Tab-separated table of C-alpha atoms and ligand atoms in Angstrom:
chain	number	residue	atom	x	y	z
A	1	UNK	CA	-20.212	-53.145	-56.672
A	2	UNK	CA	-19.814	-50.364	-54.834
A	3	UNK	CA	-17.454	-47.034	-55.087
A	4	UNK	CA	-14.696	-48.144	-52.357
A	5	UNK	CA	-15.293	-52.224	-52.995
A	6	UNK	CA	-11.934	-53.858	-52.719
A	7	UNK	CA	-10.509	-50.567	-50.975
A	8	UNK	CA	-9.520	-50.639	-47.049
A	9	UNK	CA	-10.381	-47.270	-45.284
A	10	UNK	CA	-9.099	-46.784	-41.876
A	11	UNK	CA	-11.134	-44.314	-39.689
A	12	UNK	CA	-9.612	-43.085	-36.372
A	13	UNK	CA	-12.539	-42.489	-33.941
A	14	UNK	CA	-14.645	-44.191	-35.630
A	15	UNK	CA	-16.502	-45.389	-31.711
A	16	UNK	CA	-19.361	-42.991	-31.999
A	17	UNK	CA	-20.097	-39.603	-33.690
A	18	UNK	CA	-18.376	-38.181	-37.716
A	19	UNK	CA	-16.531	-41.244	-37.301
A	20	UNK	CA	-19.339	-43.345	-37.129
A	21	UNK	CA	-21.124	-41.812	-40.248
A	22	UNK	CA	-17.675	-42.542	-41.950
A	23	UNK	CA	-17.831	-46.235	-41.201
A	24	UNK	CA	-21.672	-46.518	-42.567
A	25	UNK	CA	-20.809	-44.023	-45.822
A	26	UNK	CA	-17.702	-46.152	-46.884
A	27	UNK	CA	-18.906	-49.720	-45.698
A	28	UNK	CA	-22.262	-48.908	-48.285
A	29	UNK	CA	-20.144	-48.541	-50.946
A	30	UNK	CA	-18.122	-51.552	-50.609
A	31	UNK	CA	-15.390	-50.292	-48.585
A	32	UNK	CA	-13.438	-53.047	-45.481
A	33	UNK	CA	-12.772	-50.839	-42.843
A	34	UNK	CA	-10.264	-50.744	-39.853
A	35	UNK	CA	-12.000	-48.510	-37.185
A	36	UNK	CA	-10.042	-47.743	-34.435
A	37	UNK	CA	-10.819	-45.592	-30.902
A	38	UNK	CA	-10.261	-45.958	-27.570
A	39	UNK	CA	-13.425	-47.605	-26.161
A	40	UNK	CA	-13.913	-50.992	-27.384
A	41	UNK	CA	-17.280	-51.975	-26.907
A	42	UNK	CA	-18.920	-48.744	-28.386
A	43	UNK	CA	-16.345	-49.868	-31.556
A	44	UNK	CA	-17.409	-53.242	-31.369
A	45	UNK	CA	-21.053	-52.424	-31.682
A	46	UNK	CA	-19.899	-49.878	-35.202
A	47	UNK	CA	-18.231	-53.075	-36.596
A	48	UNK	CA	-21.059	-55.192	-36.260
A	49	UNK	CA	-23.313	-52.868	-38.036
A	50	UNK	CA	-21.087	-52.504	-40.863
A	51	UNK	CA	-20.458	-56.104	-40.965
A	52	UNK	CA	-24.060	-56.325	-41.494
A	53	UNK	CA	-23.781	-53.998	-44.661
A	54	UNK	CA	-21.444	-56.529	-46.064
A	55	UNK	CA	-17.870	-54.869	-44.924
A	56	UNK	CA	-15.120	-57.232	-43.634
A	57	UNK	CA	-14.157	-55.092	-40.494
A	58	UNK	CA	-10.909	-55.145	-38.111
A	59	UNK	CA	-11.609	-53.249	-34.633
A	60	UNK	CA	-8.689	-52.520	-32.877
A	61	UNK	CA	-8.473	-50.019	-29.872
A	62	UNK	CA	-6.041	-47.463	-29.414
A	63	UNK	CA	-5.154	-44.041	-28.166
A	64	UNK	CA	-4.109	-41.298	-31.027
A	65	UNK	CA	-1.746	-39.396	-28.324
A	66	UNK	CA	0.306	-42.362	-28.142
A	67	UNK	CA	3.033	-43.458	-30.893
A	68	UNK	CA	3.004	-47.011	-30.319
A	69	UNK	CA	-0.539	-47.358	-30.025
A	70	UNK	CA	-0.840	-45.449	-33.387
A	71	UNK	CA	2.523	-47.958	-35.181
A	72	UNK	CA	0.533	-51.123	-33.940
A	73	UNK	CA	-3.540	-49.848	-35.387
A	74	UNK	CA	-1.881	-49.167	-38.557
A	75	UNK	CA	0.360	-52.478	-38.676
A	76	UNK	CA	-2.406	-54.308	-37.582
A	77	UNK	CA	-5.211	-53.106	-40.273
A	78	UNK	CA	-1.903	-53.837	-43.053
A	79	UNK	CA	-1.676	-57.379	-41.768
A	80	UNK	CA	-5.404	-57.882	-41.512
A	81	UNK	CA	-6.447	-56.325	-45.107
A	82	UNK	CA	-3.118	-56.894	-46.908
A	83	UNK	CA	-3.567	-52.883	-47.762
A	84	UNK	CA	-4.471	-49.497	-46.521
A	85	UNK	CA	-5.962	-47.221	-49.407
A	86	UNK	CA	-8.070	-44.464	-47.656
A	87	UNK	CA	-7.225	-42.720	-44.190
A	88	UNK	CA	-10.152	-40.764	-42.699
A	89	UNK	CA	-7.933	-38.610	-39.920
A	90	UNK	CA	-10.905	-38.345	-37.694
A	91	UNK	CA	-10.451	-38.169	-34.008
A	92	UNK	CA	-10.240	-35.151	-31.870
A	93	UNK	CA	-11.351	-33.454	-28.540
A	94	UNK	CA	-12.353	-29.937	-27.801
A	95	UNK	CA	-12.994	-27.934	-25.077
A	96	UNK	CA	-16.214	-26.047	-24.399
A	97	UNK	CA	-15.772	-24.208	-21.857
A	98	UNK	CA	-15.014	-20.786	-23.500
A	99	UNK	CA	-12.089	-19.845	-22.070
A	100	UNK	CA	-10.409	-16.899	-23.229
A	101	UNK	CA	-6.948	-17.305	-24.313
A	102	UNK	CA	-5.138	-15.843	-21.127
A	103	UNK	CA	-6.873	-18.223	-18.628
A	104	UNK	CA	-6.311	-21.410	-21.422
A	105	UNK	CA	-4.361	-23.646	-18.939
A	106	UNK	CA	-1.123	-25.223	-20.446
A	107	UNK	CA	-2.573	-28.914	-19.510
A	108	UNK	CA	-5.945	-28.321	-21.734
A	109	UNK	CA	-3.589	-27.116	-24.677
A	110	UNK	CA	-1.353	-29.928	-24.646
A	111	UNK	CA	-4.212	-32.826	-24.004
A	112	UNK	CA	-6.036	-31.105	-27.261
A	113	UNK	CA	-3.031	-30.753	-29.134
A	114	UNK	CA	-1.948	-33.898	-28.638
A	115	UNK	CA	-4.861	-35.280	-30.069
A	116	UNK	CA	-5.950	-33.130	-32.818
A	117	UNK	CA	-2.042	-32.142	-34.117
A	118	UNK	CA	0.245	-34.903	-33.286
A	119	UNK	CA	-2.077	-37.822	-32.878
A	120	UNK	CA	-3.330	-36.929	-36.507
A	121	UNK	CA	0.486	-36.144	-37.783
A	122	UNK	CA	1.269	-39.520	-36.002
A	123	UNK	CA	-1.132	-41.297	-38.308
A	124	UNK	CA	-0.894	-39.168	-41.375
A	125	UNK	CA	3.089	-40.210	-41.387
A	126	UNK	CA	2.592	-44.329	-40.418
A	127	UNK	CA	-0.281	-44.605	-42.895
A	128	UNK	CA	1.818	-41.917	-45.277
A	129	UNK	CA	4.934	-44.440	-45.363
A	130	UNK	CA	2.774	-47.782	-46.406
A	131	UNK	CA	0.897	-45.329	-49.180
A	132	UNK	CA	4.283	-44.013	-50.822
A	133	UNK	CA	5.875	-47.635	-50.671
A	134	UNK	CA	2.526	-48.626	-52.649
A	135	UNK	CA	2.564	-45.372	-54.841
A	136	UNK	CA	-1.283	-44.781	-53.768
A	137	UNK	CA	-3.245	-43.224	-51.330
A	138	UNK	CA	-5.684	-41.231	-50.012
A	139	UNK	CA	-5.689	-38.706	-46.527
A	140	UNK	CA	-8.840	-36.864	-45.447
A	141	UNK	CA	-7.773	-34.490	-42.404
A	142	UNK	CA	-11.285	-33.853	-40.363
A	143	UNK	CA	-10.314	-30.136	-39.680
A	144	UNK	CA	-12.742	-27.309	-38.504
A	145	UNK	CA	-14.162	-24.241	-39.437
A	146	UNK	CA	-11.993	-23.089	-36.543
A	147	UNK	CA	-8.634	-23.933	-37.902
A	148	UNK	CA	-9.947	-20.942	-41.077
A	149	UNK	CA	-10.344	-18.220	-39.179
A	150	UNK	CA	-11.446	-16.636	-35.115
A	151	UNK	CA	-14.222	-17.614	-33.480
A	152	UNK	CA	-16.160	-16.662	-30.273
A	153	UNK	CA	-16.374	-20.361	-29.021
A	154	UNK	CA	-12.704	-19.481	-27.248
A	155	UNK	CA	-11.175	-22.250	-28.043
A	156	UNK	CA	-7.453	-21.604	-28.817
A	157	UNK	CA	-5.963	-24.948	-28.555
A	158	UNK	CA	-8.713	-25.982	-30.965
A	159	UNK	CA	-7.915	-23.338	-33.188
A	160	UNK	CA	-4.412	-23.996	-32.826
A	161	UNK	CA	-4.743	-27.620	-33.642
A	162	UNK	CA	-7.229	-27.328	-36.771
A	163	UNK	CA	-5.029	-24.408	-38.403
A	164	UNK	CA	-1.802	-26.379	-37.912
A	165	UNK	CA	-3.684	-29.584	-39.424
A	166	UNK	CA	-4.716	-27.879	-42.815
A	167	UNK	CA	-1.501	-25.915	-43.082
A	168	UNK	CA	0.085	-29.788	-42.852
A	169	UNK	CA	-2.219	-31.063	-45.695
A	170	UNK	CA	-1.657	-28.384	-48.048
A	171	UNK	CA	2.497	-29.252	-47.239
A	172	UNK	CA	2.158	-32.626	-46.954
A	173	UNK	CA	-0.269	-32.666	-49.994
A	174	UNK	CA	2.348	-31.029	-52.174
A	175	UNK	CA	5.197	-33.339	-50.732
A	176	UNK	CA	3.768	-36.332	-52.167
A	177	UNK	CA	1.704	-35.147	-54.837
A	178	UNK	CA	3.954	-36.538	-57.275
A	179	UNK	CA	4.242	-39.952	-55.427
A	180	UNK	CA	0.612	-41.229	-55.823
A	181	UNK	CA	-0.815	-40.085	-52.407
A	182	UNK	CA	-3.365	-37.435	-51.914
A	183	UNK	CA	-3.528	-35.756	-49.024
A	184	UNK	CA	-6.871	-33.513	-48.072
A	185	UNK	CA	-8.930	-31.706	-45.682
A	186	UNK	CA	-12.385	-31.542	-44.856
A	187	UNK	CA	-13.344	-28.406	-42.500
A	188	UNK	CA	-16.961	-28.784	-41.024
A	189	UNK	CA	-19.149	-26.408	-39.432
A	190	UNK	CA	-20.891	-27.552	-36.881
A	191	UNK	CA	-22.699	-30.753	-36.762
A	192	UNK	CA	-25.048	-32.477	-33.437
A	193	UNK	CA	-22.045	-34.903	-31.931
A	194	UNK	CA	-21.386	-35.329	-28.738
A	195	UNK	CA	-18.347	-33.435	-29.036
A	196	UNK	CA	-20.840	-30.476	-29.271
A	197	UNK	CA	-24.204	-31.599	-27.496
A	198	UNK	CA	-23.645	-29.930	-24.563
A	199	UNK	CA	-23.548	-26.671	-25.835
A	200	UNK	CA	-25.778	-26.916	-28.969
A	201	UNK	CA	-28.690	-28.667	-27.125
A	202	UNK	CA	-27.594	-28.011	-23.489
A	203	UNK	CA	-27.347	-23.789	-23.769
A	204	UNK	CA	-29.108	-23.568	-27.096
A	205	UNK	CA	-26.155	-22.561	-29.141
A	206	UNK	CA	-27.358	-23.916	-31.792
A	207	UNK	CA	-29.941	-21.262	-32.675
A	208	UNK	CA	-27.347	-18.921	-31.933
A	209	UNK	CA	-24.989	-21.122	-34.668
A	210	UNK	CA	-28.251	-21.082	-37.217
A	211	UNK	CA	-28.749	-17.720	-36.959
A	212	UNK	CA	-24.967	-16.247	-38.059
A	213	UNK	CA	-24.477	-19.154	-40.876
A	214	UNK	CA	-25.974	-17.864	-44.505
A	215	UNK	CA	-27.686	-21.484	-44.277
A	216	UNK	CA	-29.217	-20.657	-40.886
A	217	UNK	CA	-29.068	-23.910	-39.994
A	218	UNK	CA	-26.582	-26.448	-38.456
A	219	UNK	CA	-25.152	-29.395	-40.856
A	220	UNK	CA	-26.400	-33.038	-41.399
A	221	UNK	CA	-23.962	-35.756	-40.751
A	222	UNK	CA	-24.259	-36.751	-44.320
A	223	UNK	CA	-23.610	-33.455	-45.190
A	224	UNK	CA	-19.954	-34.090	-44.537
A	225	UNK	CA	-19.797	-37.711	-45.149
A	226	UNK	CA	-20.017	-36.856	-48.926
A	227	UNK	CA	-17.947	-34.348	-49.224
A	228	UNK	CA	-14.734	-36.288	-47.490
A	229	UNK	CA	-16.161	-39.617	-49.330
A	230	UNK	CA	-15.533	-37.298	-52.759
A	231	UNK	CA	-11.980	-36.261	-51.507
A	232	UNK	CA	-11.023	-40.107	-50.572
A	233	UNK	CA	-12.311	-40.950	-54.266
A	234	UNK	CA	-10.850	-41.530	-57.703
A	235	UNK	CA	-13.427	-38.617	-59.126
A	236	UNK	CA	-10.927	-36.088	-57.106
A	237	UNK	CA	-7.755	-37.606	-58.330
A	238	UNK	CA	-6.412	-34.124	-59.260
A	239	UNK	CA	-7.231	-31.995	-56.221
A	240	UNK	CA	-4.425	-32.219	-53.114
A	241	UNK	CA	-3.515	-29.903	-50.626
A	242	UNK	CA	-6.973	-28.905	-50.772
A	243	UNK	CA	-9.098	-27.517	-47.670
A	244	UNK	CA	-13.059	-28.226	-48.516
A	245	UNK	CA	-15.158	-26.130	-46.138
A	246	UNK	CA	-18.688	-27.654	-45.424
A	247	UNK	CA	-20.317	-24.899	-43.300
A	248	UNK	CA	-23.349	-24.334	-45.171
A	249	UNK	CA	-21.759	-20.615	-46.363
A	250	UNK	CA	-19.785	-19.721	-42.878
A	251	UNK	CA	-16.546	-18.849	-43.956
A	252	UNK	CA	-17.943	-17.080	-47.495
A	253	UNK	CA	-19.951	-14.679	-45.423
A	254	UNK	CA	-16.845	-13.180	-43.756
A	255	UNK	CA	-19.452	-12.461	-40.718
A	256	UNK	CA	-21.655	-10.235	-42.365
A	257	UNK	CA	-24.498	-13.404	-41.492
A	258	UNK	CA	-24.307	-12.769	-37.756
A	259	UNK	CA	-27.912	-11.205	-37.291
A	260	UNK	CA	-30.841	-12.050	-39.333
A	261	UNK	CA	-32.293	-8.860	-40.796
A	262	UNK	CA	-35.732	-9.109	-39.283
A	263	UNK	CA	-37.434	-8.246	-42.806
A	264	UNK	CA	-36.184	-11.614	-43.673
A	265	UNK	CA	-38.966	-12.766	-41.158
A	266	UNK	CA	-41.130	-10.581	-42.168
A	267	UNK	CA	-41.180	-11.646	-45.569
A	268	UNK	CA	-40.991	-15.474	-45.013
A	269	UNK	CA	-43.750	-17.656	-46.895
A	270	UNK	CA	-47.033	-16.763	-46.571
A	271	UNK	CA	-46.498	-14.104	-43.730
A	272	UNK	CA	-47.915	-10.751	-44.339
A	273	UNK	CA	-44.877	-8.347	-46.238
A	274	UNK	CA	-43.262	-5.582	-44.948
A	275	UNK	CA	-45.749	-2.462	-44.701
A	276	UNK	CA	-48.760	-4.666	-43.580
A	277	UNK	CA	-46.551	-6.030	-40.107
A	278	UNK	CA	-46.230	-9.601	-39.489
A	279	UNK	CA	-48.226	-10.709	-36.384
A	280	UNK	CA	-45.612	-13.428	-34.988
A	281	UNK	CA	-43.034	-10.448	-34.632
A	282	UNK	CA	-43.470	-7.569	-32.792
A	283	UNK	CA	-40.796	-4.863	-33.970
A	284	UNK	CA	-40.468	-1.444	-32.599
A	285	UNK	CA	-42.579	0.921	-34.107
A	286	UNK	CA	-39.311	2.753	-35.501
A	287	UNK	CA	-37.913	-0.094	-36.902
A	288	UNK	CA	-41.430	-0.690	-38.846
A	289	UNK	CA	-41.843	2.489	-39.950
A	290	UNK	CA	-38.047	2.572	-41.135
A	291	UNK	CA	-38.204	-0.078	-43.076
A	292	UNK	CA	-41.994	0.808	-44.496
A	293	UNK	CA	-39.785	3.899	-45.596
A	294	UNK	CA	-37.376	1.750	-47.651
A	295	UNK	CA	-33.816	1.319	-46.184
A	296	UNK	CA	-31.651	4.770	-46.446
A	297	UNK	CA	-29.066	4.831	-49.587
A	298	UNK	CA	-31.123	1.911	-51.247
A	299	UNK	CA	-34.481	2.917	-51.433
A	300	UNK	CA	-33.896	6.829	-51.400
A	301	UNK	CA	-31.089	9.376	-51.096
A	302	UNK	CA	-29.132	9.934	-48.261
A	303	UNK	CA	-29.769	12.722	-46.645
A	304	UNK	CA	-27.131	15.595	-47.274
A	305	UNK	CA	-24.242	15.739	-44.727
B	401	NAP	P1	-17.090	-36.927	-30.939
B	401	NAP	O1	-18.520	-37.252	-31.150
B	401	NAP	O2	-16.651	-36.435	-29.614
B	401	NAP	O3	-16.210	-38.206	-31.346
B	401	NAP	C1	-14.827	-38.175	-31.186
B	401	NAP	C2	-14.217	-39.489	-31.599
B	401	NAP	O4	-12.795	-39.417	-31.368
B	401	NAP	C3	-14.735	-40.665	-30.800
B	401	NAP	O5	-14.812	-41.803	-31.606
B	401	NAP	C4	-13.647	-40.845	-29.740
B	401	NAP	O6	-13.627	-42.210	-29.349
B	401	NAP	C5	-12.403	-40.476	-30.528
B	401	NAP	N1	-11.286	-40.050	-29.674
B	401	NAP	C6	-11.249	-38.991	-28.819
B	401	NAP	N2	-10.070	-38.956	-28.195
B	401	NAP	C7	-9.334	-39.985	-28.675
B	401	NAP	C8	-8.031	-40.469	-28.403
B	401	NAP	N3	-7.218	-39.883	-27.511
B	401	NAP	N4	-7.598	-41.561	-29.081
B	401	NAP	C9	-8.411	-42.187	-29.949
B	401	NAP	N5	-9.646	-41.773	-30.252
B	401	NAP	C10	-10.106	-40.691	-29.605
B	401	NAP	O7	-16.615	-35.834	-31.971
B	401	NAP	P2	-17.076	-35.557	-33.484
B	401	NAP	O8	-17.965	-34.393	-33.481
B	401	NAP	O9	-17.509	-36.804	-34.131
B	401	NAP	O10	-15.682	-35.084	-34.079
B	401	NAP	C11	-14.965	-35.831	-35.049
B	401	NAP	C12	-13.945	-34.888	-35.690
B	401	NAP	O11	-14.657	-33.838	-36.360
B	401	NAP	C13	-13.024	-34.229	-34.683
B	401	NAP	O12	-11.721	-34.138	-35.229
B	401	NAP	C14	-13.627	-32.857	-34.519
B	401	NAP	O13	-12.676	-31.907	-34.105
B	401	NAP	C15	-14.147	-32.595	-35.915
B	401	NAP	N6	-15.203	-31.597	-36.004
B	401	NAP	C16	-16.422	-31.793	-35.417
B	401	NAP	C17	-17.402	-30.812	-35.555
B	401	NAP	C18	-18.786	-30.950	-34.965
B	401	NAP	O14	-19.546	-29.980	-34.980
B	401	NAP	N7	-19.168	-32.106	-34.455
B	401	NAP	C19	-17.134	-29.625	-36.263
B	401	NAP	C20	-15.891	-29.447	-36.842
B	401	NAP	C21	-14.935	-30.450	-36.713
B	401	NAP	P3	-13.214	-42.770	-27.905
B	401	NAP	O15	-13.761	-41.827	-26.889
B	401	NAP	O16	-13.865	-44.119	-27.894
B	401	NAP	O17	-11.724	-42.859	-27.919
């Protein structure tokens, strides 16, 4: 018996990428699943591997943009699993190409938006009615780090769309917190999809990601597979409304992370300390002998104004 057995979790693109690792976390604890995206075979291939972990699966194909679509993947997974308990708000688009906001065409913002606000507000409210008539539920919003706060990525549709989706889970958390229904976020940092390949692998962002996150490191799909499993579970029955941030220490660094010191290097492991040198670095002699000194106001006065 698993966590989720007997509970139906519907995961919006669940075809390939978060969505995916959704399907596999919930099917192998127990959970049927309704996975629905837009390209059927990749879908069909996720239901047959979570068939083989024992899940009864419905696939059924759909665009989040459009309302019917959304009306008939929710009506569908009812009819097929009697139930909907769990709805992992998953699919989105983004735009890479760093645009600043004053050359963001009007088409790109309303293609993202209608994906990543509506389409999820879409689904939220048809899933949202079935929960309150059954007086349980559970929402997980897949937000961003983005919708929390600026970032240099450019994005401002993206922005636009992942701010307006956690403001609507902390109002649409406290709207039916006293009807049964939870209603959460989950705001990752960046994890290897291939919403983000092309920049992460292609340009090599993601050292430049690493390096400004107090982790250093980009996240694990796992890594945010448990934390919106938790928030779709029974052991968070009292949290709702509630924006979970998994970006290994992002947003808590207020971007005071951005550049490793290079002592940190220095000091790594077995590497020679600070005041011997460390041969895989080679610092300027005035930062050296700086920091042999001992770093001014710290390690000795500051010298009178
Ligand atoms: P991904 O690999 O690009 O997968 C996106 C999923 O959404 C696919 O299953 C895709 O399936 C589906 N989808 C896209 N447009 C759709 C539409 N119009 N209708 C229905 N389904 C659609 O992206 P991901 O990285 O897994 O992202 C999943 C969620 O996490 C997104 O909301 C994203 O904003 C968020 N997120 C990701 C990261 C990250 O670093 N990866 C970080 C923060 C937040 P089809 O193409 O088959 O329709």
């Amino acid at each position: 018996m698993g966590q989720f057995s007997g509970k139906t979790v519907l995961i919006t693109g669940a075809s390939y990428g978060l969505g995916e690792g959704f399907a596999e976390g919930f099917a192998k604890e127990g959970a049927d699943l309704v996975l629905t995206a837009r390209s059927k075979d990749l879908l069909d291939g996720v239901a047959d591997r979570m068939r083989a972990l024992g899940s009864k699966v419905t696939v059924v194909t759909g665009d989040v943009a459009v309302e019917d679509d959304v009306k008939r993947v929710v009506s569908t997974g009812i009819a097929e699993h009697g139930k909907i308990d769990v709805l992992v708000n998953n699919a989105g688009v983004s735009d890479l190409r760093g645009l600043s906001a004053e050359t963001f065409d009007t088409a790109t913002w309303n293609w993202i938006l209608s994906i990543d606000l509506t389409g999820a507000f879409m689904y939220l409210r048809e899933v949202g009615h079935h929960m309150l008539t059954r007086g349980s539920g559970s929402i997980v919003n897949i937000c961003s780090i983005m919708g929390s706060g600026a970032s240099e990525m450019n994005i401002i549709a993206y922005a636009a769309a992942k701010g307006g989706l956690r403001n609507v889970t902390a109002q649409v958390g406290c709207e039916w917190a006293d009807r049964g229904v939870r209603v959460n976020s989950v705001s990752p940092g960046f994890i290897m999809t291939e919403m983000v390949r092309p920049a992460l692998e292609g340009l090599g962002m993601d050292k430049w990601i690493a390096g400004r996150t107090p982790m250093r490191r980009i996240g694990e799909l796992h890594e945010i597979v448990g934390p919106v499993m938790f928030l779709a579970s029974d052991a968070a029955g009292y949290i709702t409304g509630h924006d979970l941030l998994v970006d290994g220490g992002t947003n808590a660094s207020n971007g005071y992370y951005q550049i490793p010191p290079i002592h940190h290097e220095w000091n790594k492991g077995d590497a020679e300390k600070v005041g011997q040198g460390y041969p895989g670095i080679q610092p300027r002699p005035d930062w050296y002998q700086a920091l042999a000194a001992g770093i001014p106001g710290l390690h000795y006065p500051m010298p009178e104004a």
